[in-house]
């Protein structure tokens, strides 16, 4: 028979279990708070990221950036013009082919490609393309095409090449576009107007002076 | 035992959550970098009412180069007009179009004795030039003192379509008027205030007509 007055620690389980339960509850609450906090932060971060991600295509369009959805197609975009005759493009040439950049300044009609003044073979990749078009002090013209800031075509024309009667057409690319590589990609077609004997300026039906730049695949 | 299981579950939730958060933060940082780069380029135009004009300026870093991103509501034919300091003007009207967004631009360049101005509104653009070496020098020397009213130079602004929007108006301040007049045309003794260096406006034909009527 046990002595009711003895100092046996095992006889008082209620007193010892109460603080342990309290300790455990605080720990649980702290862990729960941490778990909720970490998951709320994760969800909020993912939501903010998704909102920005959804807005990016619209911003890319506004900024005139290259948007490559199908990497097997030509992709081209014209940079915003910040000055008159400011023609700059970003172009993407897909893997699997070699390409030819062609340039003509005479006998340009409304639709067809013509015998180029010069051509340049270009490997697949992304490039900056620029047309520089300048009237010199003697009214002659210097036309240059640059690929990644390097002049690849340059042509000089006398004053009569463009008699300042106006022109039709310009860059065929503005927002980012994708085109199949099976057909040539026209970057720019501008045709100078001509004057009749009365001095009236109009767009001629047949081939005229102007600027035509296009891309095509090169047969192996 | 039950509490130990709860503790283990919570610890697991924290560890998995922390890993997920780390990954989410990494993805967020990558997307934000691209997002911020694009916003720095063209601004963030938040369309709150598609039936109104929304305008946000674009930072160009050049005191003589102004650009705005403008949302035009659908079904409007927009008339644009630019008045130049030397008396010339250019104007054009677009056909009725779906809602669109375009970058509008006005830029000055000083080339020798030439002052060239390029204005681009959507697909249309015009360039004007006038030769005056003294006036060109005067403008470049006093660029900080010119009074520039640039539309929405304080974030996105929303305008009703019955308003004519003055995207840019640059004026010569009163204290420089005499010097400017002298630089512009030495023999001009007139005391009338000089016209704005440039005034570019856009709006519907009806809004322009109403503004003209109001002037009368």
CSV table of C-alpha atoms in Angstrom, one decimal:
chain,number,residue,atom,x,y,z
A,1,UNK,CA,0.0,0.0,0.0
A,2,UNK,CA,1.4,3.3,-0.9
A,3,UNK,CA,2.0,6.1,1.5
A,4,UNK,CA,-0.3,9.0,0.6
A,5,UNK,CA,2.3,11.5,2.2
A,6,UNK,CA,5.4,10.1,0.4
A,7,UNK,CA,7.2,12.4,-2.1
A,8,UNK,CA,6.7,10.3,-5.2
A,9,UNK,CA,7.1,12.3,-8.4
A,10,UNK,CA,5.3,9.8,-10.6
A,11,UNK,CA,2.2,10.4,-8.5
A,12,UNK,CA,1.6,13.9,-9.9
A,13,UNK,CA,1.3,13.4,-13.7
A,14,UNK,CA,-1.2,16.2,-14.2
A,15,UNK,CA,1.1,19.0,-13.1
A,16,UNK,CA,4.0,17.9,-15.3
A,17,UNK,CA,2.0,17.3,-18.5
A,18,UNK,CA,0.3,20.8,-18.4
A,19,UNK,CA,3.4,22.9,-19.2
A,20,UNK,CA,4.5,20.4,-21.9
A,21,UNK,CA,1.1,20.8,-23.6
A,22,UNK,CA,1.4,24.6,-23.4
A,23,UNK,CA,5.0,24.5,-24.8
A,24,UNK,CA,3.9,22.3,-27.7
A,25,UNK,CA,0.9,24.6,-28.5
A,26,UNK,CA,3.1,27.7,-28.8
A,27,UNK,CA,5.5,25.8,-31.0
A,28,UNK,CA,2.6,24.6,-33.2
A,29,UNK,CA,1.2,28.2,-33.5
A,30,UNK,CA,4.7,29.5,-34.4
A,31,UNK,CA,5.1,26.8,-37.0
A,32,UNK,CA,1.6,27.4,-38.4
A,33,UNK,CA,2.3,31.1,-38.6
A,34,UNK,CA,5.5,30.5,-40.4
A,35,UNK,CA,3.9,28.0,-42.8
A,36,UNK,CA,1.0,30.4,-43.6
A,37,UNK,CA,3.5,33.3,-44.0
A,38,UNK,CA,5.7,31.5,-46.4
A,39,UNK,CA,2.9,30.2,-48.6
A,40,UNK,CA,1.1,33.6,-48.7
A,41,UNK,CA,4.4,35.2,-49.8
A,42,UNK,CA,4.8,32.5,-52.4
A,43,UNK,CA,1.3,32.9,-53.8
A,44,UNK,CA,1.6,36.8,-53.8
A,45,UNK,CA,5.0,36.6,-55.6
A,46,UNK,CA,3.7,34.2,-58.2
A,47,UNK,CA,0.6,36.4,-58.8
A,48,UNK,CA,2.8,39.5,-59.3
A,49,UNK,CA,5.1,37.6,-61.6
A,50,UNK,CA,2.1,36.4,-63.7
A,51,UNK,CA,0.7,40.0,-63.9
A,52,UNK,CA,4.0,41.3,-65.2
A,53,UNK,CA,4.4,38.3,-67.6
A,54,UNK,CA,0.9,39.0,-69.1
A,55,UNK,CA,1.9,42.7,-69.7
A,56,UNK,CA,5.2,41.9,-71.3
A,57,UNK,CA,3.9,41.1,-74.9
A,58,UNK,CA,2.1,44.4,-75.0
A,59,UNK,CA,5.2,46.2,-73.8
A,60,UNK,CA,7.4,44.4,-76.4
A,61,UNK,CA,5.0,45.4,-79.1
A,62,UNK,CA,5.0,49.1,-77.9
A,63,UNK,CA,8.8,49.0,-77.7
A,64,UNK,CA,9.0,47.4,-81.2
A,65,UNK,CA,11.0,44.4,-80.0
A,66,UNK,CA,11.5,41.2,-81.9
A,67,UNK,CA,8.8,38.6,-80.9
A,68,UNK,CA,9.8,35.1,-82.0
A,69,UNK,CA,7.0,32.7,-81.6
A,70,UNK,CA,8.0,30.2,-84.3
A,71,UNK,CA,11.8,30.0,-84.4
A,72,UNK,CA,11.6,28.4,-87.9
A,73,UNK,CA,10.3,31.6,-89.5
A,74,UNK,CA,11.8,34.9,-90.5
A,75,UNK,CA,11.1,37.5,-87.8
A,76,UNK,CA,11.6,41.2,-88.3
A,77,UNK,CA,10.6,44.5,-86.6
A,78,UNK,CA,11.2,48.1,-87.5
A,79,UNK,CA,12.6,50.2,-84.7
A,80,UNK,CA,10.7,53.3,-83.9
A,81,UNK,CA,11.7,56.2,-86.2
A,82,UNK,CA,13.2,59.0,-84.2
A,83,UNK,CA,14.0,61.1,-87.2
A,84,UNK,CA,13.0,61.5,-90.8
A,85,UNK,CA,14.4,58.6,-93.0
A,86,UNK,CA,15.4,56.7,-89.9
A,87,UNK,CA,15.1,53.1,-91.1
A,88,UNK,CA,16.4,50.5,-88.7
A,89,UNK,CA,15.2,47.0,-88.3
A,90,UNK,CA,15.9,44.0,-86.1
A,91,UNK,CA,15.9,40.7,-88.1
A,92,UNK,CA,16.0,37.1,-87.1
A,93,UNK,CA,17.0,34.4,-89.6
A,94,UNK,CA,16.2,30.8,-88.5
A,95,UNK,CA,18.6,27.9,-88.5
A,96,UNK,CA,18.6,25.4,-91.4
A,97,UNK,CA,19.3,27.8,-94.3
A,98,UNK,CA,21.8,30.4,-95.5
A,99,UNK,CA,20.4,33.7,-96.5
A,100,UNK,CA,21.0,36.5,-99.0
A,101,UNK,CA,20.3,40.2,-98.3
A,102,UNK,CA,19.7,42.0,-101.6
A,103,UNK,CA,19.6,45.7,-102.4
A,104,UNK,CA,18.4,47.6,-105.5
A,105,UNK,CA,17.9,51.3,-106.3
A,106,UNK,CA,16.7,51.3,-109.9
A,107,UNK,CA,14.0,49.8,-112.0
A,108,UNK,CA,11.7,49.2,-109.1
A,109,UNK,CA,8.1,48.4,-109.8
A,110,UNK,CA,5.1,48.0,-107.5
A,111,UNK,CA,5.3,44.3,-106.8
A,112,UNK,CA,8.3,42.3,-108.2
A,113,UNK,CA,11.8,41.8,-107.1
A,114,UNK,CA,14.4,43.1,-109.5
A,115,UNK,CA,18.0,42.5,-110.5
A,116,UNK,CA,19.9,43.6,-107.3
A,117,UNK,CA,22.7,46.1,-107.3
A,118,UNK,CA,24.4,44.0,-104.7
A,119,UNK,CA,23.9,41.0,-102.5
A,120,UNK,CA,25.4,39.7,-99.2
A,121,UNK,CA,25.2,36.2,-97.8
A,122,UNK,CA,24.1,36.2,-94.2
A,123,UNK,CA,24.2,33.3,-91.7
A,124,UNK,CA,21.3,32.4,-89.4
A,125,UNK,CA,21.0,34.6,-86.3
A,126,UNK,CA,19.8,38.0,-85.1
A,127,UNK,CA,21.0,41.2,-86.7
A,128,UNK,CA,20.6,45.0,-86.7
A,129,UNK,CA,19.9,46.2,-90.2
A,130,UNK,CA,20.0,49.9,-91.1
A,131,UNK,CA,19.5,52.0,-94.2
A,132,UNK,CA,21.3,55.3,-94.4
A,133,UNK,CA,20.0,57.7,-97.0
A,134,UNK,CA,21.6,61.1,-97.3
A,135,UNK,CA,21.3,63.9,-99.7
A,136,UNK,CA,24.8,65.5,-100.1
A,137,UNK,CA,25.4,69.3,-100.5
A,138,UNK,CA,25.7,68.9,-104.3
A,139,UNK,CA,22.2,67.2,-104.3
A,140,UNK,CA,23.7,63.8,-105.0
A,141,UNK,CA,22.7,60.8,-102.8
A,142,UNK,CA,24.7,58.4,-100.7
A,143,UNK,CA,22.8,55.2,-99.9
A,144,UNK,CA,24.3,52.7,-97.5
A,145,UNK,CA,23.0,49.5,-95.9
A,146,UNK,CA,24.6,48.4,-92.6
A,147,UNK,CA,24.4,45.0,-90.9
A,148,UNK,CA,25.4,45.1,-87.3
A,149,UNK,CA,26.8,48.6,-87.8
A,150,UNK,CA,29.1,47.4,-90.7
A,151,UNK,CA,28.5,48.8,-94.2
A,152,UNK,CA,27.6,46.0,-96.5
A,153,UNK,CA,26.2,48.0,-99.5
A,154,UNK,CA,27.0,51.5,-100.5
A,155,UNK,CA,25.9,53.3,-103.6
A,156,UNK,CA,26.3,56.9,-104.8
A,157,UNK,CA,23.7,58.4,-107.2
A,158,UNK,CA,23.8,61.8,-109.0
A,159,UNK,CA,21.2,64.5,-108.2
A,160,UNK,CA,18.7,63.3,-110.8
A,161,UNK,CA,18.2,60.0,-109.2
A,162,UNK,CA,15.6,61.4,-106.8
A,163,UNK,CA,14.3,64.8,-108.0
A,164,UNK,CA,12.4,65.4,-104.8
A,165,UNK,CA,9.0,64.8,-106.3
A,166,UNK,CA,7.8,62.6,-103.4
A,167,UNK,CA,7.7,58.8,-103.0
A,168,UNK,CA,5.4,55.9,-102.4
A,169,UNK,CA,5.9,53.1,-99.9
A,170,UNK,CA,8.7,52.7,-97.3
A,171,UNK,CA,9.4,50.0,-94.8
A,172,UNK,CA,7.2,46.9,-95.3
A,173,UNK,CA,7.8,46.0,-91.7
A,174,UNK,CA,6.6,47.9,-88.6
A,175,UNK,CA,5.4,45.8,-85.7
A,176,UNK,CA,7.2,42.4,-85.2
A,177,UNK,CA,6.2,40.0,-88.0
A,178,UNK,CA,6.9,36.4,-88.8
A,179,UNK,CA,7.0,35.0,-92.3
A,180,UNK,CA,7.7,31.6,-93.8
A,181,UNK,CA,11.3,31.3,-95.3
A,182,UNK,CA,9.8,29.7,-98.4
A,183,UNK,CA,9.2,33.2,-99.9
A,184,UNK,CA,11.4,36.3,-99.9
A,185,UNK,CA,10.9,38.7,-97.1
A,186,UNK,CA,10.6,42.3,-98.4
A,187,UNK,CA,12.1,44.7,-95.8
A,188,UNK,CA,11.6,48.0,-97.7
A,189,UNK,CA,10.2,49.1,-101.0
A,190,UNK,CA,10.0,52.8,-101.8
A,191,UNK,CA,9.4,54.2,-105.3
A,192,UNK,CA,10.2,57.8,-106.2
A,193,UNK,CA,7.5,59.8,-108.0
A,194,UNK,CA,8.2,61.3,-111.4
A,195,UNK,CA,7.2,64.6,-112.9
A,196,UNK,CA,5.4,65.1,-116.2
A,197,UNK,CA,6.2,67.8,-118.7
A,198,UNK,CA,3.9,70.2,-116.9
A,199,UNK,CA,5.9,69.6,-113.7
A,200,UNK,CA,3.1,67.6,-112.0
A,201,UNK,CA,4.4,64.8,-109.7
A,202,UNK,CA,2.8,61.4,-109.7
A,203,UNK,CA,3.5,57.7,-108.9
A,204,UNK,CA,4.6,56.0,-112.2
A,205,UNK,CA,3.1,52.7,-113.2
A,206,UNK,CA,6.3,51.2,-114.5
A,207,UNK,CA,9.8,50.7,-113.0
A,208,UNK,CA,11.3,53.8,-111.4
A,209,UNK,CA,14.2,54.7,-109.1
A,210,UNK,CA,13.7,53.9,-105.4
A,211,UNK,CA,15.0,51.6,-102.8
A,212,UNK,CA,14.3,47.9,-102.4
A,213,UNK,CA,15.8,45.7,-99.7
A,214,UNK,CA,14.8,42.0,-99.3
A,215,UNK,CA,15.9,38.7,-97.8
A,216,UNK,CA,15.8,35.3,-99.4
A,217,UNK,CA,17.3,31.9,-98.9
A,218,UNK,CA,20.4,30.9,-100.8
A,219,UNK,CA,20.2,27.6,-102.8
A,220,UNK,CA,22.9,25.2,-101.5
B,1,UNK,CA,2.1,11.4,-31.0
B,2,UNK,CA,-0.6,13.4,-32.7
B,3,UNK,CA,1.1,16.7,-31.9
B,4,UNK,CA,4.4,15.3,-33.2
B,5,UNK,CA,2.7,14.5,-36.5
B,6,UNK,CA,1.2,18.1,-36.7
B,7,UNK,CA,4.7,19.5,-36.0
B,8,UNK,CA,6.2,17.3,-38.7
B,9,UNK,CA,3.5,18.3,-41.2
B,10,UNK,CA,4.0,22.0,-40.5
B,11,UNK,CA,7.8,21.7,-40.8
B,12,UNK,CA,7.3,20.0,-44.1
B,13,UNK,CA,4.9,22.7,-45.2
B,14,UNK,CA,7.4,25.4,-44.2
B,15,UNK,CA,10.3,23.7,-46.0
B,16,UNK,CA,8.3,23.1,-49.2
B,17,UNK,CA,6.8,26.6,-49.0
B,18,UNK,CA,10.3,28.1,-48.6
B,19,UNK,CA,11.6,26.2,-51.6
B,20,UNK,CA,8.6,27.3,-53.6
B,21,UNK,CA,9.0,30.9,-52.5
B,22,UNK,CA,12.7,30.8,-53.4
B,23,UNK,CA,11.8,29.6,-56.9
B,24,UNK,CA,9.0,32.1,-57.2
B,25,UNK,CA,11.3,34.9,-56.2
B,26,UNK,CA,13.9,33.8,-58.7
B,27,UNK,CA,11.3,33.7,-61.5
B,28,UNK,CA,9.9,37.1,-60.3
B,29,UNK,CA,13.3,38.7,-60.4
B,30,UNK,CA,13.9,37.5,-63.9
B,31,UNK,CA,10.5,38.6,-65.2
B,32,UNK,CA,10.8,41.9,-63.3
B,33,UNK,CA,14.1,42.7,-64.9
B,34,UNK,CA,12.6,42.3,-68.4
B,35,UNK,CA,9.5,44.1,-67.3
B,36,UNK,CA,11.5,47.1,-65.9
B,37,UNK,CA,13.7,47.2,-69.0
B,38,UNK,CA,10.6,47.5,-71.3
B,39,UNK,CA,8.8,50.0,-69.0
B,40,UNK,CA,12.0,52.2,-69.0
B,41,UNK,CA,11.8,52.1,-72.8
B,42,UNK,CA,8.2,52.9,-73.4
B,43,UNK,CA,6.5,53.6,-70.0
B,44,UNK,CA,3.6,51.7,-68.5
B,45,UNK,CA,0.3,52.8,-70.0
B,46,UNK,CA,-2.6,51.5,-67.9
B,47,UNK,CA,-5.9,51.7,-69.7
B,48,UNK,CA,-8.5,52.5,-67.1
B,49,UNK,CA,-11.3,53.6,-69.5
B,50,UNK,CA,-10.9,52.4,-73.1
B,51,UNK,CA,-13.2,55.1,-74.3
B,52,UNK,CA,-10.8,57.9,-73.4
B,53,UNK,CA,-7.3,59.1,-74.5
B,54,UNK,CA,-4.5,57.7,-72.2
B,55,UNK,CA,-1.1,59.4,-72.4
B,56,UNK,CA,2.2,58.6,-70.8
B,57,UNK,CA,5.5,60.4,-71.5
B,58,UNK,CA,8.6,58.5,-72.5
B,59,UNK,CA,12.0,59.5,-71.1
B,60,UNK,CA,14.4,60.3,-74.0
B,61,UNK,CA,17.3,61.8,-72.1
B,62,UNK,CA,17.4,64.7,-74.6
B,63,UNK,CA,16.0,68.1,-73.6
B,64,UNK,CA,15.0,68.7,-77.3
B,65,UNK,CA,13.4,65.3,-77.8
B,66,UNK,CA,9.9,64.6,-76.6
B,67,UNK,CA,7.9,61.3,-76.9
B,68,UNK,CA,4.6,60.0,-75.6
B,69,UNK,CA,2.8,56.7,-75.7
B,70,UNK,CA,-0.9,57.5,-76.6
B,71,UNK,CA,-3.9,55.2,-76.5
B,72,UNK,CA,-6.7,56.3,-78.9
B,73,UNK,CA,-10.2,54.9,-78.4
B,74,UNK,CA,-11.9,53.0,-81.2
B,75,UNK,CA,-14.1,54.7,-83.8
B,76,UNK,CA,-12.4,58.1,-83.8
B,77,UNK,CA,-10.9,60.0,-86.7
B,78,UNK,CA,-8.0,61.9,-85.3
B,79,UNK,CA,-6.8,65.3,-86.6
B,80,UNK,CA,-3.2,66.3,-85.8
B,81,UNK,CA,-1.8,69.8,-86.2
B,82,UNK,CA,1.7,71.2,-85.6
B,83,UNK,CA,2.6,74.9,-85.7
B,84,UNK,CA,6.2,75.8,-86.0
B,85,UNK,CA,8.0,78.9,-84.8
B,86,UNK,CA,8.7,80.3,-88.2
B,87,UNK,CA,5.1,80.3,-89.2
B,88,UNK,CA,4.8,77.0,-91.0
B,89,UNK,CA,2.4,74.3,-90.0
B,90,UNK,CA,1.6,70.7,-90.9
B,91,UNK,CA,-1.7,68.8,-90.3
B,92,UNK,CA,-3.3,65.5,-91.2
B,93,UNK,CA,-6.4,63.5,-90.3
B,94,UNK,CA,-6.5,59.7,-89.9
B,95,UNK,CA,-9.5,57.6,-90.9
B,96,UNK,CA,-11.8,56.0,-88.3
B,97,UNK,CA,-9.9,53.2,-86.8
B,98,UNK,CA,-10.1,50.5,-84.1
B,99,UNK,CA,-8.6,51.4,-80.7
B,100,UNK,CA,-4.9,51.9,-81.2
B,101,UNK,CA,-1.7,52.8,-79.4
B,102,UNK,CA,1.1,54.7,-80.9
B,103,UNK,CA,4.2,56.6,-80.0
B,104,UNK,CA,4.1,60.3,-80.8
B,105,UNK,CA,7.3,62.3,-81.1
B,106,UNK,CA,8.6,65.8,-81.4
B,107,UNK,CA,12.3,66.4,-81.8
B,108,UNK,CA,14.7,69.3,-82.5
B,109,UNK,CA,18.1,69.0,-84.1
B,110,UNK,CA,20.7,71.7,-84.6
B,111,UNK,CA,22.9,71.2,-87.6
B,112,UNK,CA,25.1,74.1,-88.4
B,113,UNK,CA,22.9,77.1,-88.9
B,114,UNK,CA,19.9,74.8,-89.4
B,115,UNK,CA,17.1,74.2,-86.9
B,116,UNK,CA,15.3,71.0,-87.8
B,117,UNK,CA,12.1,69.8,-86.3
B,118,UNK,CA,10.7,66.3,-86.7
B,119,UNK,CA,7.2,65.5,-85.6
B,120,UNK,CA,5.7,62.0,-85.8
B,121,UNK,CA,2.1,61.1,-84.9
B,122,UNK,CA,1.3,57.5,-85.4
B,123,UNK,CA,2.0,56.6,-89.0
B,124,UNK,CA,2.3,60.3,-90.2
B,125,UNK,CA,5.4,62.4,-89.8
B,126,UNK,CA,6.7,65.8,-91.0
B,127,UNK,CA,10.1,67.5,-90.9
B,128,UNK,CA,10.6,71.3,-91.0
B,129,UNK,CA,13.8,73.2,-91.1
B,130,UNK,CA,14.8,76.8,-91.0
B,131,UNK,CA,18.2,78.3,-91.2
B,132,UNK,CA,19.2,80.8,-88.5
B,133,UNK,CA,22.6,80.3,-86.9
B,134,UNK,CA,22.1,83.0,-84.2
B,135,UNK,CA,18.7,81.7,-83.2
B,136,UNK,CA,19.9,78.1,-83.2
B,137,UNK,CA,22.7,79.2,-80.8
B,138,UNK,CA,20.3,81.2,-78.7
B,139,UNK,CA,18.0,78.1,-78.3
B,140,UNK,CA,20.8,75.8,-77.3
B,141,UNK,CA,22.2,78.2,-74.8
B,142,UNK,CA,18.8,78.8,-73.1
B,143,UNK,CA,17.4,75.3,-73.3
B,144,UNK,CA,17.0,75.1,-69.5
B,145,UNK,CA,15.0,78.4,-69.5
B,146,UNK,CA,12.4,77.6,-72.2
B,147,UNK,CA,8.9,77.0,-70.9
B,148,UNK,CA,8.0,73.5,-71.8
B,149,UNK,CA,4.4,72.2,-71.5
B,150,UNK,CA,4.6,68.5,-72.3
B,151,UNK,CA,1.4,66.5,-72.0
B,152,UNK,CA,1.3,64.1,-69.1
B,153,UNK,CA,4.7,64.9,-67.8
B,154,UNK,CA,3.7,63.5,-64.4
B,155,UNK,CA,2.6,59.9,-65.2
B,156,UNK,CA,-0.4,58.4,-67.1
B,157,UNK,CA,-3.1,60.9,-67.8
B,158,UNK,CA,-6.6,60.3,-69.1
B,159,UNK,CA,-8.5,62.7,-71.3
B,160,UNK,CA,-12.1,62.8,-72.7
B,161,UNK,CA,-12.3,62.6,-76.4
B,162,UNK,CA,-14.1,66.0,-76.7
B,163,UNK,CA,-10.8,67.7,-75.7
B,164,UNK,CA,-8.0,68.9,-78.0
B,165,UNK,CA,-4.8,67.5,-76.5
B,166,UNK,CA,-1.8,69.8,-76.6
B,167,UNK,CA,1.0,67.3,-76.6
B,168,UNK,CA,3.8,69.9,-76.7
B,169,UNK,CA,4.1,73.6,-76.4
B,170,UNK,CA,7.5,75.3,-76.0
B,171,UNK,CA,7.5,79.0,-75.2
B,172,UNK,CA,10.2,81.5,-74.8
B,173,UNK,CA,10.0,83.2,-71.4
B,174,UNK,CA,9.3,86.9,-71.1
B,175,UNK,CA,12.8,87.8,-69.9
B,176,UNK,CA,14.3,86.2,-73.0
B,177,UNK,CA,11.8,87.6,-75.5
B,178,UNK,CA,13.8,90.6,-76.5
B,179,UNK,CA,17.0,88.6,-76.9
B,180,UNK,CA,15.1,85.9,-78.9
B,181,UNK,CA,13.5,88.5,-81.1
B,182,UNK,CA,17.0,90.0,-81.8
B,183,UNK,CA,18.4,86.5,-82.5
B,184,UNK,CA,15.5,85.6,-84.7
B,185,UNK,CA,15.4,88.7,-86.8
B,186,UNK,CA,17.7,91.6,-85.9
B,187,UNK,CA,15.6,94.3,-87.5
B,188,UNK,CA,12.3,93.1,-85.9
B,189,UNK,CA,11.4,95.9,-83.4
B,190,UNK,CA,8.0,94.5,-82.7
B,191,UNK,CA,6.9,94.1,-79.1
B,192,UNK,CA,4.3,91.4,-79.7
B,193,UNK,CA,5.1,88.1,-77.9
B,194,UNK,CA,6.9,85.6,-80.0
B,195,UNK,CA,4.8,82.6,-81.0
B,196,UNK,CA,5.6,79.2,-79.4
B,197,UNK,CA,8.7,77.4,-80.6
B,198,UNK,CA,6.4,74.5,-81.4
B,199,UNK,CA,2.7,73.6,-80.7
B,200,UNK,CA,1.6,70.1,-81.4
B,201,UNK,CA,-2.1,69.2,-80.9
B,202,UNK,CA,-4.4,66.2,-81.6
B,203,UNK,CA,-8.1,65.5,-81.2
B,204,UNK,CA,-11.2,64.8,-83.2
B,205,UNK,CA,-12.3,67.3,-85.9
B,206,UNK,CA,-15.3,68.1,-83.6
B,207,UNK,CA,-13.0,68.9,-80.7
B,208,UNK,CA,-10.9,71.2,-82.8
B,209,UNK,CA,-14.1,72.9,-84.2
B,210,UNK,CA,-15.4,73.4,-80.6
B,211,UNK,CA,-12.1,74.8,-79.5
B,212,UNK,CA,-12.1,77.3,-82.4
B,213,UNK,CA,-15.7,78.3,-81.5
B,214,UNK,CA,-14.7,78.8,-77.9
B,215,UNK,CA,-11.8,81.1,-79.0
B,216,UNK,CA,-14.3,83.4,-80.9
